[in-house]
mmCIF file of C-alpha atoms in Angstrom:
data_model
loop_
_atom_site.group_PDB
_atom_site.id
_atom_site.type_symbol
_atom_site.label_atom_id
_atom_site.label_comp_id
_atom_site.label_asym_id
_atom_site.label_seq_id
_atom_site.Cartn_x
_atom_site.Cartn_y
_atom_site.Cartn_z
ATOM 1 C CA UNK D 1 -16.326 -28.467 8.000
ATOM 2 C CA UNK D 2 -18.995 -28.541 10.747
ATOM 3 C CA UNK D 3 -18.677 -26.104 13.660
ATOM 4 C CA UNK D 4 -16.330 -27.285 16.391
ATOM 5 C CA UNK D 5 -17.981 -28.325 19.625
ATOM 6 C CA UNK D 6 -16.510 -28.175 23.106
ATOM 7 C CA UNK D 7 -17.307 -30.597 25.929
ATOM 8 C CA UNK D 8 -20.216 -28.338 26.858
ATOM 9 C CA UNK D 9 -21.813 -29.110 23.511
ATOM 10 C CA UNK D 10 -21.817 -25.424 22.564
ATOM 11 C CA UNK D 11 -20.208 -23.970 19.474
ATOM 12 C CA UNK D 12 -16.688 -22.554 19.659
ATOM 13 C CA UNK D 13 -17.313 -20.325 16.645
ATOM 14 C CA UNK D 14 -17.745 -16.827 18.150
ATOM 15 C CA UNK D 15 -20.796 -15.761 16.175
ATOM 16 C CA UNK D 16 -22.694 -19.011 16.727
ATOM 17 C CA UNK D 17 -21.705 -19.147 20.395
ATOM 18 C CA UNK D 18 -23.055 -15.628 20.928
ATOM 19 C CA UNK D 19 -26.403 -16.586 19.356
ATOM 20 C CA UNK D 20 -26.546 -19.811 21.401
ATOM 21 C CA UNK D 21 -25.974 -17.961 24.674
ATOM 22 C CA UNK D 22 -28.733 -15.492 23.837
ATOM 23 C CA UNK D 23 -31.199 -18.322 23.176
ATOM 24 C CA UNK D 24 -30.155 -20.196 26.329
ATOM 25 C CA UNK D 25 -30.407 -17.183 28.625
ATOM 26 C CA UNK D 26 -33.849 -16.236 27.317
ATOM 27 C CA UNK D 27 -35.070 -19.832 27.692
ATOM 28 C CA UNK D 28 -33.791 -19.957 31.279
ATOM 29 C CA UNK D 29 -35.505 -16.662 32.047
ATOM 30 C CA UNK D 30 -38.739 -17.796 30.427
ATOM 31 C CA UNK D 31 -39.132 -14.655 28.345
ATOM 32 C CA UNK D 32 -40.780 -14.538 24.951
ATOM 33 C CA UNK D 33 -39.233 -12.352 22.288
ATOM 34 C CA UNK D 34 -42.209 -10.021 22.619
ATOM 35 C CA UNK D 35 -41.738 -9.720 26.380
ATOM 36 C CA UNK D 36 -38.021 -9.076 25.913
ATOM 37 C CA UNK D 37 -38.759 -6.274 23.483
ATOM 38 C CA UNK D 38 -41.306 -4.688 25.805
ATOM 39 C CA UNK D 39 -38.946 -4.753 28.792
ATOM 40 C CA UNK D 40 -35.833 -3.478 26.995
ATOM 41 C CA UNK D 41 -37.481 -1.095 24.538
ATOM 42 C CA UNK D 42 -36.265 -2.581 21.242
ATOM 43 C CA UNK D 43 -38.362 -4.276 18.593
ATOM 44 C CA UNK D 44 -38.694 -7.990 19.345
ATOM 45 C CA UNK D 45 -37.652 -8.850 15.785
ATOM 46 C CA UNK D 46 -34.160 -7.545 16.561
ATOM 47 C CA UNK D 47 -33.714 -10.112 19.331
ATOM 48 C CA UNK D 48 -35.014 -12.838 17.044
ATOM 49 C CA UNK D 49 -32.424 -11.925 14.416
ATOM 50 C CA UNK D 50 -29.669 -11.869 17.036
ATOM 51 C CA UNK D 51 -30.636 -15.311 18.304
ATOM 52 C CA UNK D 52 -30.699 -16.739 14.775
ATOM 53 C CA UNK D 53 -27.305 -15.274 13.921
ATOM 54 C CA UNK D 54 -28.632 -12.857 11.298
ATOM 55 C CA UNK D 55 -27.240 -9.842 13.150
ATOM 56 C CA UNK D 56 -25.027 -9.133 16.158
ATOM 57 C CA UNK D 57 -26.923 -6.073 17.308
ATOM 58 C CA UNK D 58 -25.213 -3.030 18.801
ATOM 59 C CA UNK D 59 -23.095 -2.830 21.978
ATOM 60 C CA UNK D 60 -25.904 -0.842 23.625
ATOM 61 C CA UNK D 61 -28.404 -3.654 23.022
ATOM 62 C CA UNK D 62 -25.967 -6.272 24.299
ATOM 63 C CA UNK D 63 -25.217 -4.272 27.442
ATOM 64 C CA UNK D 64 -28.951 -4.017 28.116
ATOM 65 C CA UNK D 65 -29.253 -7.793 27.721
ATOM 66 C CA UNK D 66 -26.356 -8.334 30.125
ATOM 67 C CA UNK D 67 -28.145 -6.207 32.710
ATOM 68 C CA UNK D 68 -31.477 -7.920 32.092
ATOM 69 C CA UNK D 69 -30.073 -11.434 32.466
ATOM 70 C CA UNK D 70 -27.720 -10.578 35.328
ATOM 71 C CA UNK D 71 -24.604 -11.547 33.344
ATOM 72 C CA UNK D 72 -22.457 -8.420 33.713
ATOM 73 C CA UNK D 73 -19.970 -8.273 30.844
ATOM 74 C CA UNK D 74 -20.479 -11.854 29.640
ATOM 75 C CA UNK D 75 -22.603 -11.151 26.572
ATOM 76 C CA UNK D 76 -20.619 -8.033 25.702
ATOM 77 C CA UNK D 77 -17.394 -10.083 25.772
ATOM 78 C CA UNK D 78 -18.963 -12.705 23.482
ATOM 79 C CA UNK D 79 -20.248 -9.930 21.213
ATOM 80 C CA UNK D 80 -16.739 -8.444 20.928
ATOM 81 C CA UNK D 81 -15.301 -11.853 20.004
ATOM 82 C CA UNK D 82 -18.024 -12.377 17.408
ATOM 83 C CA UNK D 83 -17.609 -8.874 15.933
ATOM 84 C CA UNK D 84 -13.848 -9.329 15.663
ATOM 85 C CA UNK D 85 -13.878 -12.897 14.370
ATOM 86 C CA UNK D 86 -11.979 -12.955 11.040
ATOM 87 C CA UNK D 87 -13.953 -16.008 9.849
ATOM 88 C CA UNK D 88 -16.931 -13.736 9.199
ATOM 89 C CA UNK D 89 -15.060 -12.349 6.211
ATOM 90 C CA UNK D 90 -14.671 -14.051 2.869
ATOM 91 C CA UNK D 91 -11.892 -16.617 2.722
ATOM 92 C CA UNK D 92 -9.455 -14.499 0.755
ATOM 93 C CA UNK D 93 -9.584 -11.753 3.380
ATOM 94 C CA UNK D 94 -9.050 -13.906 6.450
ATOM 95 C CA UNK D 95 -5.267 -13.851 6.723
ATOM 96 C CA UNK D 96 -5.220 -10.185 5.793
ATOM 97 C CA UNK D 97 -7.771 -9.362 8.512
ATOM 98 C CA UNK D 98 -5.678 -11.199 11.091
ATOM 99 C CA UNK D 99 -2.596 -9.187 10.107
ATOM 100 C CA UNK D 100 -4.574 -5.944 9.992
ATOM 101 C CA UNK D 101 -5.595 -6.406 13.614
ATOM 102 C CA UNK D 102 -1.909 -6.779 14.592
ATOM 103 C CA UNK D 103 -0.562 -3.857 12.534
ATOM 104 C CA UNK D 104 1.444 -1.127 14.238
ATOM 105 C CA UNK D 105 0.663 1.331 11.438
ATOM 106 C CA UNK D 106 -1.293 1.334 8.177
ATOM 107 C CA UNK D 107 -0.947 3.216 4.870
ATOM 108 C CA UNK D 108 -3.686 3.178 2.258
ATOM 109 C CA UNK D 109 -4.382 4.401 -1.259
ATOM 110 C CA UNK D 110 -7.934 4.310 -2.635
ATOM 111 C CA UNK D 111 -8.893 4.490 -6.299
ATOM 112 C CA UNK D 112 -12.697 4.677 -6.242
ATOM 113 C CA UNK D 113 -14.163 3.933 -2.789
ATOM 114 C CA UNK D 114 -13.353 4.777 0.805
ATOM 115 C CA UNK D 115 -11.453 2.226 2.881
ATOM 116 C CA UNK D 116 -13.686 0.045 5.048
ATOM 117 C CA UNK D 117 -12.358 1.604 8.261
ATOM 118 C CA UNK D 118 -13.731 5.007 7.228
ATOM 119 C CA UNK D 119 -17.102 3.923 5.877
ATOM 120 C CA UNK D 120 -20.380 4.781 7.542
ATOM 121 C CA UNK D 121 -23.081 2.140 7.718
ATOM 122 C CA UNK D 122 -25.056 3.741 4.891
ATOM 123 C CA UNK D 123 -22.021 3.942 2.618
ATOM 124 C CA UNK D 124 -20.986 0.354 3.377
ATOM 125 C CA UNK D 125 -24.513 -0.877 2.679
ATOM 126 C CA UNK D 126 -24.615 0.882 -0.697
ATOM 127 C CA UNK D 127 -21.164 -0.330 -1.789
ATOM 128 C CA UNK D 128 -21.695 -3.939 -0.727
ATOM 129 C CA UNK D 129 -25.161 -4.059 -2.270
ATOM 130 C CA UNK D 130 -23.709 -2.765 -5.536
ATOM 131 C CA UNK D 131 -21.248 -5.656 -5.369
ATOM 132 C CA UNK D 132 -24.106 -8.171 -5.288
ATOM 133 C CA UNK D 133 -24.561 -8.854 -1.573
ATOM 134 C CA UNK D 134 -28.154 -9.012 -0.384
ATOM 135 C CA UNK D 135 -30.379 -10.228 2.424
ATOM 136 C CA UNK D 136 -28.726 -11.747 5.481
ATOM 137 C CA UNK D 137 -25.355 -11.902 3.751
ATOM 138 C CA UNK D 138 -25.484 -8.155 3.113
ATOM 139 C CA UNK D 139 -26.365 -7.509 6.751
ATOM 140 C CA UNK D 140 -23.442 -9.621 7.953
ATOM 141 C CA UNK D 141 -20.981 -7.983 5.577
ATOM 142 C CA UNK D 142 -22.069 -4.485 6.590
ATOM 143 C CA UNK D 143 -21.685 -5.347 10.267
ATOM 144 C CA UNK D 144 -18.259 -6.842 9.674
ATOM 145 C CA UNK D 145 -17.102 -3.787 7.752
ATOM 146 C CA UNK D 146 -18.424 -1.324 10.316
ATOM 147 C CA UNK D 147 -16.755 -3.353 13.049
ATOM 148 C CA UNK D 148 -13.374 -2.619 11.458
ATOM 149 C CA UNK D 149 -13.725 1.053 12.408
ATOM 150 C CA UNK D 150 -12.920 0.073 15.981
ATOM 151 C CA UNK D 151 -9.329 -0.550 14.935
ATOM 152 C CA UNK D 152 -8.794 3.198 14.566
ATOM 153 C CA UNK D 153 -10.608 4.157 17.775
ATOM 154 C CA UNK D 154 -9.169 4.504 21.266
ATOM 155 C CA UNK D 155 -5.941 5.823 22.760
ATOM 156 C CA UNK D 156 -3.859 2.914 21.443
ATOM 157 C CA UNK D 157 -5.139 3.065 17.858
ATOM 158 C CA UNK D 158 -2.382 2.654 15.258
ATOM 159 C CA UNK D 159 -1.405 5.520 12.932
ATOM 160 C CA UNK D 160 -3.364 5.398 9.674
ATOM 161 C CA UNK D 161 -2.546 7.348 6.511
ATOM 162 C CA UNK D 162 -4.932 7.313 3.562
ATOM 163 C CA UNK D 163 -4.551 8.884 0.139
ATOM 164 C CA UNK D 164 -7.868 9.147 -1.676
ATOM 165 C CA UNK D 165 -8.112 9.691 -5.393
ATOM 166 C CA UNK D 166 -10.439 12.587 -6.143
ATOM 167 C CA UNK D 167 -12.650 10.001 -7.862
ATOM 168 C CA UNK D 168 -13.486 8.587 -4.422
ATOM 169 C CA UNK D 169 -15.032 11.898 -3.412
ATOM 170 C CA UNK D 170 -16.698 12.461 -6.762
ATOM 171 C CA UNK D 171 -18.467 9.091 -6.674
ATOM 172 C CA UNK D 172 -21.355 10.080 -4.443
ATOM 173 C CA UNK D 173 -24.171 7.890 -3.188
ATOM 174 C CA UNK D 174 -27.597 8.183 -4.799
ATOM 175 C CA UNK D 175 -28.976 8.835 -1.320
ATOM 176 C CA UNK D 176 -27.902 12.428 -0.703
ATOM 177 C CA UNK D 177 -28.441 12.280 3.052
ATOM 178 C CA UNK D 178 -26.291 9.158 3.425
ATOM 179 C CA UNK D 179 -23.597 10.770 1.289
ATOM 180 C CA UNK D 180 -23.674 13.867 3.489
ATOM 181 C CA UNK D 181 -23.276 11.712 6.594
ATOM 182 C CA UNK D 182 -20.328 9.937 5.019
ATOM 183 C CA UNK D 183 -18.535 13.176 4.183
ATOM 184 C CA UNK D 184 -19.265 14.597 7.639
ATOM 185 C CA UNK D 185 -17.850 11.435 9.176
ATOM 186 C CA UNK D 186 -14.741 11.718 7.008
ATOM 187 C CA UNK D 187 -14.154 15.327 8.084
ATOM 188 C CA UNK D 188 -14.601 14.369 11.730
ATOM 189 C CA UNK D 189 -12.338 11.340 11.449
ATOM 190 C CA UNK D 190 -9.608 13.384 9.752
ATOM 191 C CA UNK D 191 -9.317 15.429 12.950
ATOM 192 C CA UNK D 192 -8.029 12.434 14.916
ATOM 193 C CA UNK D 193 -4.373 12.629 15.811
ATOM 194 C CA UNK D 194 -3.671 9.102 14.542
ATOM 195 C CA UNK D 195 -5.197 9.661 11.099
ATOM 196 C CA UNK D 196 -3.678 11.528 8.140
ATOM 197 C CA UNK D 197 -5.842 12.209 5.092
ATOM 198 C CA UNK D 198 -4.561 13.205 1.641
ATOM 199 C CA UNK D 199 -6.569 13.833 -1.522
ATOM 200 C CA UNK D 200 -4.993 13.160 -4.906
ATOM 201 C CA UNK D 201 -6.503 15.638 -7.424
ATOM 202 C CA UNK D 202 -7.581 14.561 -10.910
ATOM 203 C CA UNK D 203 -4.967 16.806 -12.501
ATOM 204 C CA UNK D 204 -2.062 15.015 -10.809
ATOM 205 C CA UNK D 205 -1.461 12.949 -13.940
ATOM 206 C CA UNK D 206 -0.740 9.220 -14.460
ATOM 207 C CA UNK D 207 0.971 7.213 -11.731
ATOM 208 C CA UNK D 208 1.815 3.611 -10.889
ATOM 209 C CA UNK D 209 -1.250 3.023 -8.679
ATOM 210 C CA UNK D 210 -3.791 4.500 -11.071
ATOM 211 C CA UNK D 211 -5.987 1.361 -11.032
ATOM 212 C CA UNK D 212 -4.982 -0.333 -7.767
ATOM 213 C CA UNK D 213 -6.196 0.026 -4.195
ATOM 214 C CA UNK D 214 -3.416 -0.852 -1.766
ATOM 215 C CA UNK D 215 -3.010 -1.157 1.995
ATOM 216 C CA UNK D 216 0.370 -1.506 3.709
ATOM 217 C CA UNK D 217 0.605 -3.018 7.186
ATOM 218 C CA UNK D 218 3.693 -2.615 9.353
ATOM 219 C CA UNK D 219 3.755 -5.639 11.631
ATOM 220 C CA UNK D 220 5.232 -6.186 15.117
ATOM 221 C CA UNK D 221 8.048 -8.343 13.702
ATOM 222 C CA UNK D 222 9.275 -5.419 11.565
ATOM 223 C CA UNK D 223 7.894 -6.685 8.261
ATOM 224 C CA UNK D 224 5.618 -4.704 5.982
ATOM 225 C CA UNK D 225 3.043 -6.549 3.905
ATOM 226 C CA UNK D 226 0.721 -5.187 1.245
ATOM 227 C CA UNK D 227 -2.800 -5.999 0.183
ATOM 228 C CA UNK D 228 -3.806 -4.943 -3.315
ATOM 229 C CA UNK D 229 -7.334 -5.019 -4.672
ATOM 230 C CA UNK D 230 -9.206 -4.268 -7.866
ATOM 231 C CA UNK D 231 -12.803 -4.831 -8.915
ATOM 232 C CA UNK D 232 -12.277 -8.578 -9.389
ATOM 233 C CA UNK D 233 -9.779 -9.841 -6.821
ATOM 234 C CA UNK D 234 -7.573 -9.085 -3.873
ATOM 235 C CA UNK D 235 -4.043 -10.280 -3.191
ATOM 236 C CA UNK D 236 -1.955 -10.361 -0.017
ATOM 237 C CA UNK D 237 1.704 -9.688 -0.868
ATOM 238 C CA UNK D 238 4.322 -10.660 1.694
ATOM 239 C CA UNK D 239 7.485 -11.008 -0.411
ATOM 240 C CA UNK D 240 9.959 -8.179 0.242
ATOM 241 C CA UNK D 241 10.756 -7.101 -3.339
ATOM 242 C CA UNK D 242 7.206 -6.572 -4.638
ATOM 243 C CA UNK D 243 6.219 -4.838 -1.380
ATOM 244 C CA UNK D 244 9.152 -2.440 -1.757
ATOM 245 C CA UNK D 245 8.156 -1.680 -5.371
ATOM 246 C CA UNK D 246 4.630 -0.878 -4.224
ATOM 247 C CA UNK D 247 5.970 1.320 -1.431
ATOM 248 C CA UNK D 248 8.030 3.348 -3.907
ATOM 249 C CA UNK D 249 4.919 3.797 -6.047
ATOM 250 C CA UNK D 250 2.955 4.856 -2.965
ATOM 251 C CA UNK D 251 5.615 7.408 -1.976
ATOM 252 C CA UNK D 252 5.440 8.895 -5.477
ATOM 253 C CA UNK D 253 1.663 9.212 -5.215
ATOM 254 C CA UNK D 254 1.953 10.857 -1.801
ATOM 255 C CA UNK D 255 4.302 13.455 -3.306
ATOM 256 C CA UNK D 256 1.554 14.355 -5.803
ATOM 257 C CA UNK D 257 -1.257 14.563 -3.223
ATOM 258 C CA UNK D 258 -2.574 17.609 -1.375
ATOM 259 C CA UNK D 259 -1.341 18.298 2.139
ATOM 260 C CA UNK D 260 -3.553 17.144 5.037
ATOM 261 C CA UNK D 261 -4.767 20.719 5.619
ATOM 262 C CA UNK D 262 -5.619 21.268 1.941
ATOM 263 C CA UNK D 263 -7.181 17.808 1.752
ATOM 264 C CA UNK D 264 -9.503 18.554 4.637
ATOM 265 C CA UNK D 265 -10.565 21.793 2.909
ATOM 266 C CA UNK D 266 -11.198 19.788 -0.256
ATOM 267 C CA UNK D 267 -13.557 17.420 1.588
ATOM 268 C CA UNK D 268 -15.301 20.379 3.203
ATOM 269 C CA UNK D 269 -15.928 21.885 -0.251
ATOM 270 C CA UNK D 270 -17.366 18.557 -1.391
ATOM 271 C CA UNK D 271 -19.657 18.573 1.645
ATOM 272 C CA UNK D 272 -20.866 22.073 0.825
ATOM 273 C CA UNK D 273 -21.813 20.908 -2.674
ATOM 274 C CA UNK D 274 -24.178 18.208 -1.384
ATOM 275 C CA UNK D 275 -27.754 19.458 -1.911
ATOM 276 C CA UNK D 276 -29.660 20.059 1.309
ATOM 277 C CA UNK D 277 -32.773 17.996 1.978
ATOM 278 C CA UNK D 278 -35.663 20.445 1.407
ATOM 279 C CA UNK D 279 -37.534 18.876 4.321
ATOM 280 C CA UNK D 280 -34.872 19.969 6.829
#
């Protein structure tokens, strides 16, 4: 389906509209990409990628553009809409992403990788590249995943509980520095009052979620839905009975996991085991 167009002739798809406004404002100002880069202090290729829709850029870049063009808050508002647009995710995630944004609280269990909301840019890039994403598609997917971290930020962020299999913390990145940054970020994030981190040790034995990532969302209407995922597919589960069965399995796993205090110490030990870069 082609992009919807309003009476202005501009796209109503957030990401495309953001890129269109950037091109229009620069054309009206009469700047070249090179001139824009020289004035604002970023490489001109970044602005070219933003105008072509290859990347959204950072909030800092967008705020600088707002100031440069004399459009206080306009571009930043469009950037926020584009960054939060669920259509940037693959089709099977779209309804889930909409519900995730509405959730009053979230519970997660991870088998082998960190949940997207806790991933650093380097970790997300490595995981998505391993899954086959590359080029512009990889850039878009990384940006979309990093954008999800905003859900857990701020005073009104919902409570989030994650149980991580020890395998998650034993599956390090090949880039030691990026892995260190990820573990440091995890330790820092675990200090937030709205986030509870558990680690499930290897010696906890078999359990019902041994091969299944799951996220539970408690919604404003009182329902709880679940999203399960393995290496090949994801499934949004909204029927009451299967969700309740998954919740009982999750509760059993939580009973086996380390306490939040012991879990944080576990991550700290993992961080200490990361080899230091000899150049630092």
